[in-house]
Amino acid sequence: MRKLLLSLALAFAATFRVAALEPFIDVTAEVGLEIKNTEPVAAWADYDRDGWVDLYACGNLWRNVEGRHFEKAKGGARGPSVLWGDFDNDGYPDALNYRRFILLRN
């Protein structure tokens, strides 16, 4: 019994150590994100208010499909650099392209 408990404790400690060293797993391709590192800018917002946070990255808006994968949104906030905020207080996040100085109402 003592050997079993010791073995379990060592296995747990080893697993914990590995998990602590590598807490994140790269799932970029698995969730459908085709991001080319042309502009290292990213911002998160739930632009469609479906309860799933969406991603603006490298000039493209990616819609989060129920936490399973992302799909490229049609239209939307295009351009290299975007900040999100609800400037008109309607509950929908608006986008400011701060490189082109364009405010996009959602």
mmCIF file of N, CA and C in Angstrom:
data_model
loop_
_atom_site.group_PDB
_atom_site.id
_atom_site.type_symbol
_atom_site.label_atom_id
_atom_site.label_comp_id
_atom_site.label_asym_id
_atom_site.label_seq_id
_atom_site.Cartn_x
_atom_site.Cartn_y
_atom_site.Cartn_z
ATOM 1 N N MET A 1 0.826 -1.198 0.000
ATOM 2 C CA MET A 1 0.000 0.000 0.000
ATOM 3 C C MET A 1 0.868 1.260 0.000
ATOM 4 N N ARG A 2 1.926 1.184 0.803
ATOM 5 C CA ARG A 2 2.828 2.333 0.896
ATOM 6 C C ARG A 2 3.505 2.618 -0.451
ATOM 7 N N LYS A 3 3.916 1.547 -1.146
ATOM 8 C CA LYS A 3 4.550 1.705 -2.461
ATOM 9 C C LYS A 3 3.576 2.307 -3.462
ATOM 10 N N LEU A 4 2.327 1.882 -3.396
ATOM 11 C CA LEU A 4 1.307 2.404 -4.304
ATOM 12 C C LEU A 4 1.099 3.896 -4.082
ATOM 13 N N LEU A 5 0.972 4.290 -2.821
ATOM 14 C CA LEU A 5 0.791 5.707 -2.503
ATOM 15 C C LEU A 5 2.008 6.529 -2.923
ATOM 16 N N LEU A 6 3.183 6.006 -2.697
ATOM 17 C CA LEU A 6 4.405 6.692 -3.106
ATOM 18 C C LEU A 6 4.465 6.835 -4.621
ATOM 19 N N SER A 7 4.106 5.777 -5.350
ATOM 20 C CA SER A 7 4.099 5.818 -6.810
ATOM 21 C C SER A 7 3.102 6.859 -7.325
ATOM 22 N N LEU A 8 1.919 6.874 -6.738
ATOM 23 C CA LEU A 8 0.902 7.859 -7.136
ATOM 24 C C LEU A 8 1.373 9.284 -6.846
ATOM 25 N N ALA A 9 1.979 9.479 -5.683
ATOM 26 C CA ALA A 9 2.473 10.804 -5.315
ATOM 27 C C ALA A 9 3.558 11.269 -6.284
ATOM 28 N N LEU A 10 4.481 10.370 -6.636
ATOM 29 C CA LEU A 10 5.543 10.733 -7.582
ATOM 30 C C LEU A 10 4.986 11.014 -8.972
ATOM 31 N N ALA A 11 4.019 10.213 -9.409
ATOM 32 C CA ALA A 11 3.403 10.436 -10.720
ATOM 33 C C ALA A 11 2.688 11.785 -10.745
ATOM 34 N N PHE A 12 1.967 12.100 -9.673
ATOM 35 C CA PHE A 12 1.277 13.383 -9.576
ATOM 36 C C PHE A 12 2.268 14.540 -9.595
ATOM 37 N N ALA A 13 3.339 14.413 -8.841
ATOM 38 C CA ALA A 13 4.351 15.468 -8.780
ATOM 39 C C ALA A 13 4.997 15.683 -10.142
ATOM 40 N N ALA A 14 5.297 14.602 -10.855
ATOM 41 C CA ALA A 14 5.908 14.717 -12.183
ATOM 42 C C ALA A 14 4.937 15.367 -13.166
ATOM 43 N N THR A 15 3.670 14.971 -13.113
ATOM 44 C CA THR A 15 2.664 15.567 -13.988
ATOM 45 C C THR A 15 2.500 17.039 -13.679
ATOM 46 N N PHE A 16 2.449 17.375 -12.405
ATOM 47 C CA PHE A 16 2.291 18.767 -12.006
ATOM 48 C C PHE A 16 3.471 19.601 -12.478
ATOM 49 N N ARG A 17 4.675 19.050 -12.352
ATOM 50 C CA ARG A 17 5.871 19.767 -12.792
ATOM 51 C C ARG A 17 5.835 20.034 -14.287
ATOM 52 N N VAL A 18 5.453 19.044 -15.092
ATOM 53 C CA VAL A 18 5.367 19.212 -16.547
ATOM 54 C C VAL A 18 4.292 20.231 -16.889
ATOM 55 N N ALA A 19 3.134 20.135 -16.232
ATOM 56 C CA ALA A 19 2.045 21.076 -16.496
ATOM 57 C C ALA A 19 2.441 22.494 -16.106
ATOM 58 N N ALA A 20 3.195 22.634 -15.034
ATOM 59 C CA ALA A 20 3.623 23.958 -14.598
ATOM 60 C C ALA A 20 4.614 24.566 -15.591
ATOM 61 N N LEU A 21 5.443 23.732 -16.209
ATOM 62 C CA LEU A 21 6.421 24.232 -17.167
ATOM 63 C C LEU A 21 5.778 24.570 -18.510
ATOM 64 N N GLU A 22 4.748 23.819 -18.898
ATOM 65 C CA GLU A 22 4.092 24.030 -20.188
ATOM 66 C C GLU A 22 2.581 24.129 -19.990
ATOM 67 N N PRO A 23 2.091 25.273 -19.473
ATOM 68 C CA PRO A 23 0.661 25.372 -19.185
ATOM 69 C C PRO A 23 -0.203 25.593 -20.427
ATOM 70 N N PHE A 24 0.389 25.980 -21.540
ATOM 71 C CA PHE A 24 -0.380 26.287 -22.734
ATOM 72 C C PHE A 24 -0.044 25.319 -23.858
ATOM 73 N N ILE A 25 -1.043 25.021 -24.667
ATOM 74 C CA ILE A 25 -0.888 24.142 -25.827
ATOM 75 C C ILE A 25 -1.266 24.944 -27.063
ATOM 76 N N ASP A 26 -0.460 24.918 -28.090
ATOM 77 C CA ASP A 26 -0.723 25.638 -29.336
ATOM 78 C C ASP A 26 -1.852 24.952 -30.098
ATOM 79 N N VAL A 27 -3.010 25.611 -30.191
ATOM 80 C CA VAL A 27 -4.167 25.076 -30.906
ATOM 81 C C VAL A 27 -4.566 25.983 -32.068
ATOM 82 N N THR A 28 -3.658 26.829 -32.523
ATOM 83 C CA THR A 28 -3.958 27.814 -33.561
ATOM 84 C C THR A 28 -4.585 27.184 -34.789
ATOM 85 N N ALA A 29 -3.939 26.212 -35.373
ATOM 86 C CA ALA A 29 -4.472 25.569 -36.577
ATOM 87 C C ALA A 29 -5.730 24.767 -36.266
ATOM 88 N N GLU A 30 -5.750 24.131 -35.113
ATOM 89 C CA GLU A 30 -6.884 23.283 -34.728
ATOM 90 C C GLU A 30 -8.195 24.062 -34.644
ATOM 91 N N VAL A 31 -8.137 25.336 -34.223
ATOM 92 C CA VAL A 31 -9.358 26.136 -34.095
ATOM 93 C C VAL A 31 -9.635 26.989 -35.328
ATOM 94 N N GLY A 32 -8.842 26.818 -36.381
ATOM 95 C CA GLY A 32 -9.128 27.471 -37.645
ATOM 96 C C GLY A 32 -8.535 28.850 -37.846
ATOM 97 N N LEU A 33 -7.616 29.255 -37.006
ATOM 98 C CA LEU A 33 -7.003 30.573 -37.181
ATOM 99 C C LEU A 33 -5.857 30.482 -38.179
ATOM 100 N N GLU A 34 -5.974 31.231 -39.254
ATOM 101 C CA GLU A 34 -4.921 31.295 -40.274
ATOM 102 C C GLU A 34 -4.271 32.665 -40.168
ATOM 103 N N ILE A 35 -3.440 32.823 -39.172
ATOM 104 C CA ILE A 35 -2.840 34.126 -38.906
ATOM 105 C C ILE A 35 -1.425 34.147 -39.435
ATOM 106 N N LYS A 36 -1.196 35.108 -40.328
ATOM 107 C CA LYS A 36 0.161 35.347 -40.811
ATOM 108 C C LYS A 36 0.687 36.529 -40.022
ATOM 109 N N ASN A 37 1.830 36.396 -39.461
ATOM 110 C CA ASN A 37 2.365 37.431 -38.588
ATOM 111 C C ASN A 37 2.877 38.628 -39.376
ATOM 112 N N THR A 38 1.951 39.291 -40.074
ATOM 113 C CA THR A 38 2.332 40.477 -40.841
ATOM 114 C C THR A 38 2.226 41.735 -40.000
ATOM 115 N N GLU A 39 1.329 41.744 -39.054
ATOM 116 C CA GLU A 39 1.142 42.889 -38.163
ATOM 117 C C GLU A 39 0.868 42.333 -36.767
ATOM 118 N N PRO A 40 1.821 42.432 -35.867
ATOM 119 C CA PRO A 40 1.670 41.798 -34.562
ATOM 120 C C PRO A 40 0.726 42.568 -33.633
ATOM 121 N N VAL A 41 -0.549 42.644 -34.016
ATOM 122 C CA VAL A 41 -1.540 43.350 -33.222
ATOM 123 C C VAL A 41 -2.736 42.423 -33.027
ATOM 124 N N ALA A 42 -3.237 42.333 -31.805
ATOM 125 C CA ALA A 42 -4.416 41.518 -31.526
ATOM 126 C C ALA A 42 -5.271 42.212 -30.472
ATOM 127 N N ALA A 43 -6.592 42.049 -30.587
ATOM 128 C CA ALA A 43 -7.525 42.610 -29.615
ATOM 129 C C ALA A 43 -8.740 41.691 -29.522
ATOM 130 N N TRP A 44 -9.242 41.507 -28.311
ATOM 131 C CA TRP A 44 -10.386 40.627 -28.066
ATOM 132 C C TRP A 44 -11.612 41.452 -27.728
ATOM 133 N N ALA A 45 -12.773 41.081 -28.297
ATOM 134 C CA ALA A 45 -14.060 41.704 -27.967
ATOM 135 C C ALA A 45 -15.171 40.802 -28.485
ATOM 136 N N ASP A 46 -16.308 40.835 -27.849
ATOM 137 C CA ASP A 46 -17.470 40.077 -28.323
ATOM 138 C C ASP A 46 -18.282 40.997 -29.232
ATOM 139 N N TYR A 47 -17.811 41.191 -30.460
ATOM 140 C CA TYR A 47 -18.419 42.186 -31.354
ATOM 141 C C TYR A 47 -19.850 41.835 -31.748
ATOM 142 N N ASP A 48 -20.209 40.547 -31.784
ATOM 143 C CA ASP A 48 -21.561 40.158 -32.187
ATOM 144 C C ASP A 48 -22.467 39.831 -30.998
ATOM 145 N N ARG A 49 -21.940 40.014 -29.795
ATOM 146 C CA ARG A 49 -22.675 39.833 -28.539
ATOM 147 C C ARG A 49 -23.358 38.476 -28.435
ATOM 148 N N ASP A 50 -22.650 37.437 -28.848
ATOM 149 C CA ASP A 50 -23.200 36.086 -28.736
ATOM 150 C C ASP A 50 -22.693 35.365 -27.489
ATOM 151 N N GLY A 51 -21.900 36.080 -26.679
ATOM 152 C CA GLY A 51 -21.372 35.491 -25.456
ATOM 153 C C GLY A 51 -20.008 34.839 -25.616
ATOM 154 N N TRP A 52 -19.471 34.840 -26.832
ATOM 155 C CA TRP A 52 -18.153 34.250 -27.095
ATOM 156 C C TRP A 52 -17.228 35.362 -27.579
ATOM 157 N N VAL A 53 -16.096 35.535 -26.907
ATOM 158 C CA VAL A 53 -15.175 36.618 -27.250
ATOM 159 C C VAL A 53 -14.528 36.332 -28.603
ATOM 160 N N ASP A 54 -14.549 37.351 -29.463
ATOM 161 C CA ASP A 54 -14.014 37.250 -30.819
ATOM 162 C C ASP A 54 -12.624 37.880 -30.856
ATOM 163 N N LEU A 55 -11.907 37.646 -31.941
ATOM 164 C CA LEU A 55 -10.515 38.082 -32.033
ATOM 165 C C LEU A 55 -10.287 38.914 -33.282
ATOM 166 N N TYR A 56 -9.647 40.057 -33.085
ATOM 167 C CA TYR A 56 -9.142 40.839 -34.204
ATOM 168 C C TYR A 56 -7.628 40.647 -34.181
ATOM 169 N N ALA A 57 -7.074 40.106 -35.268
ATOM 170 C CA ALA A 57 -5.625 39.863 -35.297
ATOM 171 C C ALA A 57 -5.091 40.020 -36.705
ATOM 172 N N CYS A 58 -3.985 40.729 -36.816
ATOM 173 C CA CYS A 58 -3.252 40.869 -38.075
ATOM 174 C C CYS A 58 -4.140 41.322 -39.227
ATOM 175 N N GLY A 59 -5.012 42.283 -38.960
ATOM 176 C CA GLY A 59 -5.842 42.856 -40.008
ATOM 177 C C GLY A 59 -7.112 42.108 -40.334
ATOM 178 N N ASN A 60 -7.457 41.082 -39.574
ATOM 179 C CA ASN A 60 -8.669 40.302 -39.823
ATOM 180 C C ASN A 60 -9.487 40.145 -38.552
ATOM 181 N N LEU A 61 -10.803 40.102 -38.732
ATOM 182 C CA LEU A 61 -11.724 39.868 -37.635
ATOM 183 C C LEU A 61 -12.140 38.400 -37.672
ATOM 184 N N TRP A 62 -11.947 37.717 -36.544
ATOM 185 C CA TRP A 62 -12.255 36.292 -36.439
ATOM 186 C C TRP A 62 -13.409 36.108 -35.465
ATOM 187 N N ARG A 63 -14.491 35.478 -35.929
ATOM 188 C CA ARG A 63 -15.672 35.211 -35.101
ATOM 189 C C ARG A 63 -15.487 33.884 -34.368
ATOM 190 N N ASN A 64 -15.676 33.917 -33.056
ATOM 191 C CA ASN A 64 -15.581 32.731 -32.223
ATOM 192 C C ASN A 64 -16.888 31.956 -32.341
ATOM 193 N N VAL A 65 -16.824 30.719 -32.806
ATOM 194 C CA VAL A 65 -18.012 29.886 -32.979
ATOM 195 C C VAL A 65 -18.134 28.951 -31.771
ATOM 196 N N GLU A 66 -18.838 29.438 -30.766
ATOM 197 C CA GLU A 66 -19.149 28.685 -29.555
ATOM 198 C C GLU A 66 -17.940 28.033 -28.894
ATOM 199 N N GLY A 67 -16.787 28.692 -28.952
ATOM 200 C CA GLY A 67 -15.592 28.196 -28.294
ATOM 201 C C GLY A 67 -14.951 26.997 -28.969
ATOM 202 N N ARG A 68 -15.490 26.583 -30.123
ATOM 203 C CA ARG A 68 -14.952 25.409 -30.813
ATOM 204 C C ARG A 68 -13.914 25.780 -31.858
ATOM 205 N N HIS A 69 -14.195 26.839 -32.613
ATOM 206 C CA HIS A 69 -13.264 27.280 -33.644
ATOM 207 C C HIS A 69 -13.582 28.718 -34.035
ATOM 208 N N PHE A 70 -12.724 29.298 -34.860
ATOM 209 C CA PHE A 70 -12.907 30.662 -35.348
ATOM 210 C C PHE A 70 -13.144 30.622 -36.847
ATOM 211 N N GLU A 71 -13.965 31.573 -37.315
ATOM 212 C CA GLU A 71 -14.134 31.730 -38.756
ATOM 213 C C GLU A 71 -13.943 33.204 -39.084
ATOM 214 N N LYS A 72 -13.355 33.455 -40.240
ATOM 215 C CA LYS A 72 -13.082 34.818 -40.662
ATOM 216 C C LYS A 72 -14.411 35.525 -40.903
ATOM 217 N N ALA A 73 -14.604 36.678 -40.275
ATOM 218 C CA ALA A 73 -15.850 37.429 -40.417
ATOM 219 C C ALA A 73 -15.852 38.174 -41.743
ATOM 220 N N LYS A 74 -17.030 38.272 -42.323
ATOM 221 C CA LYS A 74 -17.176 39.044 -43.560
ATOM 222 C C LYS A 74 -17.331 40.514 -43.184
ATOM 223 N N GLY A 75 -16.680 41.381 -43.937
ATOM 224 C CA GLY A 75 -16.734 42.805 -43.601
ATOM 225 C C GLY A 75 -16.012 43.042 -42.292
ATOM 226 N N GLY A 76 -16.549 43.917 -41.490
ATOM 227 C CA GLY A 76 -15.994 44.122 -40.162
ATOM 228 C C GLY A 76 -14.824 45.077 -40.134
ATOM 229 N N ALA A 77 -14.121 45.063 -39.035
ATOM 230 C CA ALA A 77 -13.030 46.001 -38.776
ATOM 231 C C ALA A 77 -11.772 45.552 -39.505
ATOM 232 N N ARG A 78 -11.529 46.120 -40.645
ATOM 233 C CA ARG A 78 -10.325 45.781 -41.410
ATOM 234 C C ARG A 78 -9.258 46.850 -41.187
ATOM 235 N N GLY A 79 -8.044 46.445 -41.288
ATOM 236 C CA GLY A 79 -6.953 47.385 -41.113
ATOM 237 C C GLY A 79 -5.950 46.831 -40.139
ATOM 238 N N PRO A 80 -4.801 47.466 -40.040
ATOM 239 C CA PRO A 80 -3.723 46.888 -39.257
ATOM 240 C C PRO A 80 -3.872 46.978 -37.742
ATOM 241 N N SER A 81 -4.532 48.003 -37.225
ATOM 242 C CA SER A 81 -4.506 48.214 -35.781
ATOM 243 C C SER A 81 -5.860 48.684 -35.273
ATOM 244 N N VAL A 82 -6.470 47.911 -34.392
ATOM 245 C CA VAL A 82 -7.813 48.218 -33.911
ATOM 246 C C VAL A 82 -7.868 48.174 -32.388
ATOM 247 N N LEU A 83 -8.592 49.115 -31.824
ATOM 248 C CA LEU A 83 -8.938 49.117 -30.405
ATOM 249 C C LEU A 83 -10.450 49.037 -30.309
ATOM 250 N N TRP A 84 -10.954 48.314 -29.303
ATOM 251 C CA TRP A 84 -12.391 48.162 -29.118
ATOM 252 C C TRP A 84 -12.878 49.041 -27.978
ATOM 253 N N GLY A 85 -14.097 49.558 -28.128
ATOM 254 C CA GLY A 85 -14.762 50.313 -27.077
ATOM 255 C C GLY A 85 -16.173 50.629 -27.534
ATOM 256 N N ASP A 86 -17.065 50.843 -26.594
ATOM 257 C CA ASP A 86 -18.457 51.146 -26.924
ATOM 258 C C ASP A 86 -18.676 52.649 -26.786
ATOM 259 N N PHE A 87 -18.278 53.419 -27.805
ATOM 260 C CA PHE A 87 -18.317 54.876 -27.692
ATOM 261 C C PHE A 87 -19.737 55.430 -27.649
ATOM 262 N N ASP A 88 -20.716 54.746 -28.252
ATOM 263 C CA ASP A 88 -22.089 55.259 -28.266
ATOM 264 C C ASP A 88 -22.984 54.600 -27.209
ATOM 265 N N ASN A 89 -22.391 53.736 -26.378
ATOM 266 C CA ASN A 89 -23.071 53.126 -25.233
ATOM 267 C C ASN A 89 -24.329 52.346 -25.625
ATOM 268 N N ASP A 90 -24.281 51.657 -26.771
ATOM 269 C CA ASP A 90 -25.428 50.853 -27.191
ATOM 270 C C ASP A 90 -25.261 49.374 -26.843
ATOM 271 N N GLY A 91 -24.148 49.026 -26.192
ATOM 272 C CA GLY A 91 -23.911 47.646 -25.792
ATOM 273 C C GLY A 91 -23.106 46.845 -26.793
ATOM 274 N N TYR A 92 -22.837 47.399 -27.962
ATOM 275 C CA TYR A 92 -22.036 46.714 -28.979
ATOM 276 C C TYR A 92 -20.663 47.370 -29.055
ATOM 277 N N PRO A 93 -19.582 46.589 -29.019
ATOM 278 C CA PRO A 93 -18.254 47.195 -29.096
ATOM 279 C C PRO A 93 -17.988 47.775 -30.484
ATOM 280 N N ASP A 94 -17.546 49.010 -30.518
ATOM 281 C CA ASP A 94 -17.180 49.684 -31.753
ATOM 282 C C ASP A 94 -15.668 49.577 -31.921
ATOM 283 N N ALA A 95 -15.192 49.804 -33.142
ATOM 284 C CA ALA A 95 -13.769 49.626 -33.427
ATOM 285 C C ALA A 95 -13.147 50.939 -33.893
ATOM 286 N N LEU A 96 -11.985 51.227 -33.369
ATOM 287 C CA LEU A 96 -11.210 52.380 -33.811
ATOM 288 C C LEU A 96 -9.949 51.851 -34.474
ATOM 289 N N ASN A 97 -9.821 52.144 -35.755
ATOM 290 C CA ASN A 97 -8.588 51.827 -36.462
ATOM 291 C C ASN A 97 -7.652 52.999 -36.205
ATOM 292 N N TYR A 98 -6.706 52.807 -35.301
ATOM 293 C CA TYR A 98 -5.875 53.928 -34.878
ATOM 294 C C TYR A 98 -4.709 54.210 -35.803
ATOM 295 N N ARG A 99 -4.493 53.395 -36.799
ATOM 296 C CA ARG A 99 -3.480 53.725 -37.800
ATOM 297 C C ARG A 99 -4.067 54.618 -38.886
ATOM 298 N N ARG A 100 -5.339 54.341 -39.230
ATOM 299 C CA ARG A 100 -6.000 55.122 -40.284
ATOM 300 C C ARG A 100 -6.933 56.182 -39.714
ATOM 301 N N PHE A 101 -7.089 56.215 -38.390
ATOM 302 C CA PHE A 101 -7.978 57.160 -37.712
ATOM 303 C C PHE A 101 -9.407 57.068 -38.236
ATOM 304 N N ILE A 102 -9.937 55.843 -38.234
ATOM 305 C CA ILE A 102 -11.300 55.578 -38.678
ATOM 306 C C ILE A 102 -12.058 54.949 -37.511
ATOM 307 N N LEU A 103 -13.230 55.492 -37.180
ATOM 308 C CA LEU A 103 -14.078 54.932 -36.137
ATOM 309 C C LEU A 103 -15.201 54.154 -36.810
ATOM 310 N N LEU A 104 -15.326 52.879 -36.467
ATOM 311 C CA LEU A 104 -16.322 52.007 -37.079
ATOM 312 C C LEU A 104 -17.397 51.663 -36.044
ATOM 313 N N ARG A 105 -18.612 52.124 -36.277
ATOM 314 C CA ARG A 105 -19.731 51.853 -35.360
ATOM 315 C C ARG A 105 -20.256 50.453 -35.619
ATOM 316 N N ASN A 106 -20.462 49.719 -34.552
ATOM 317 C CA ASN A 106 -20.991 48.358 -34.639
ATOM 318 C C ASN A 106 -22.486 48.412 -34.375
#
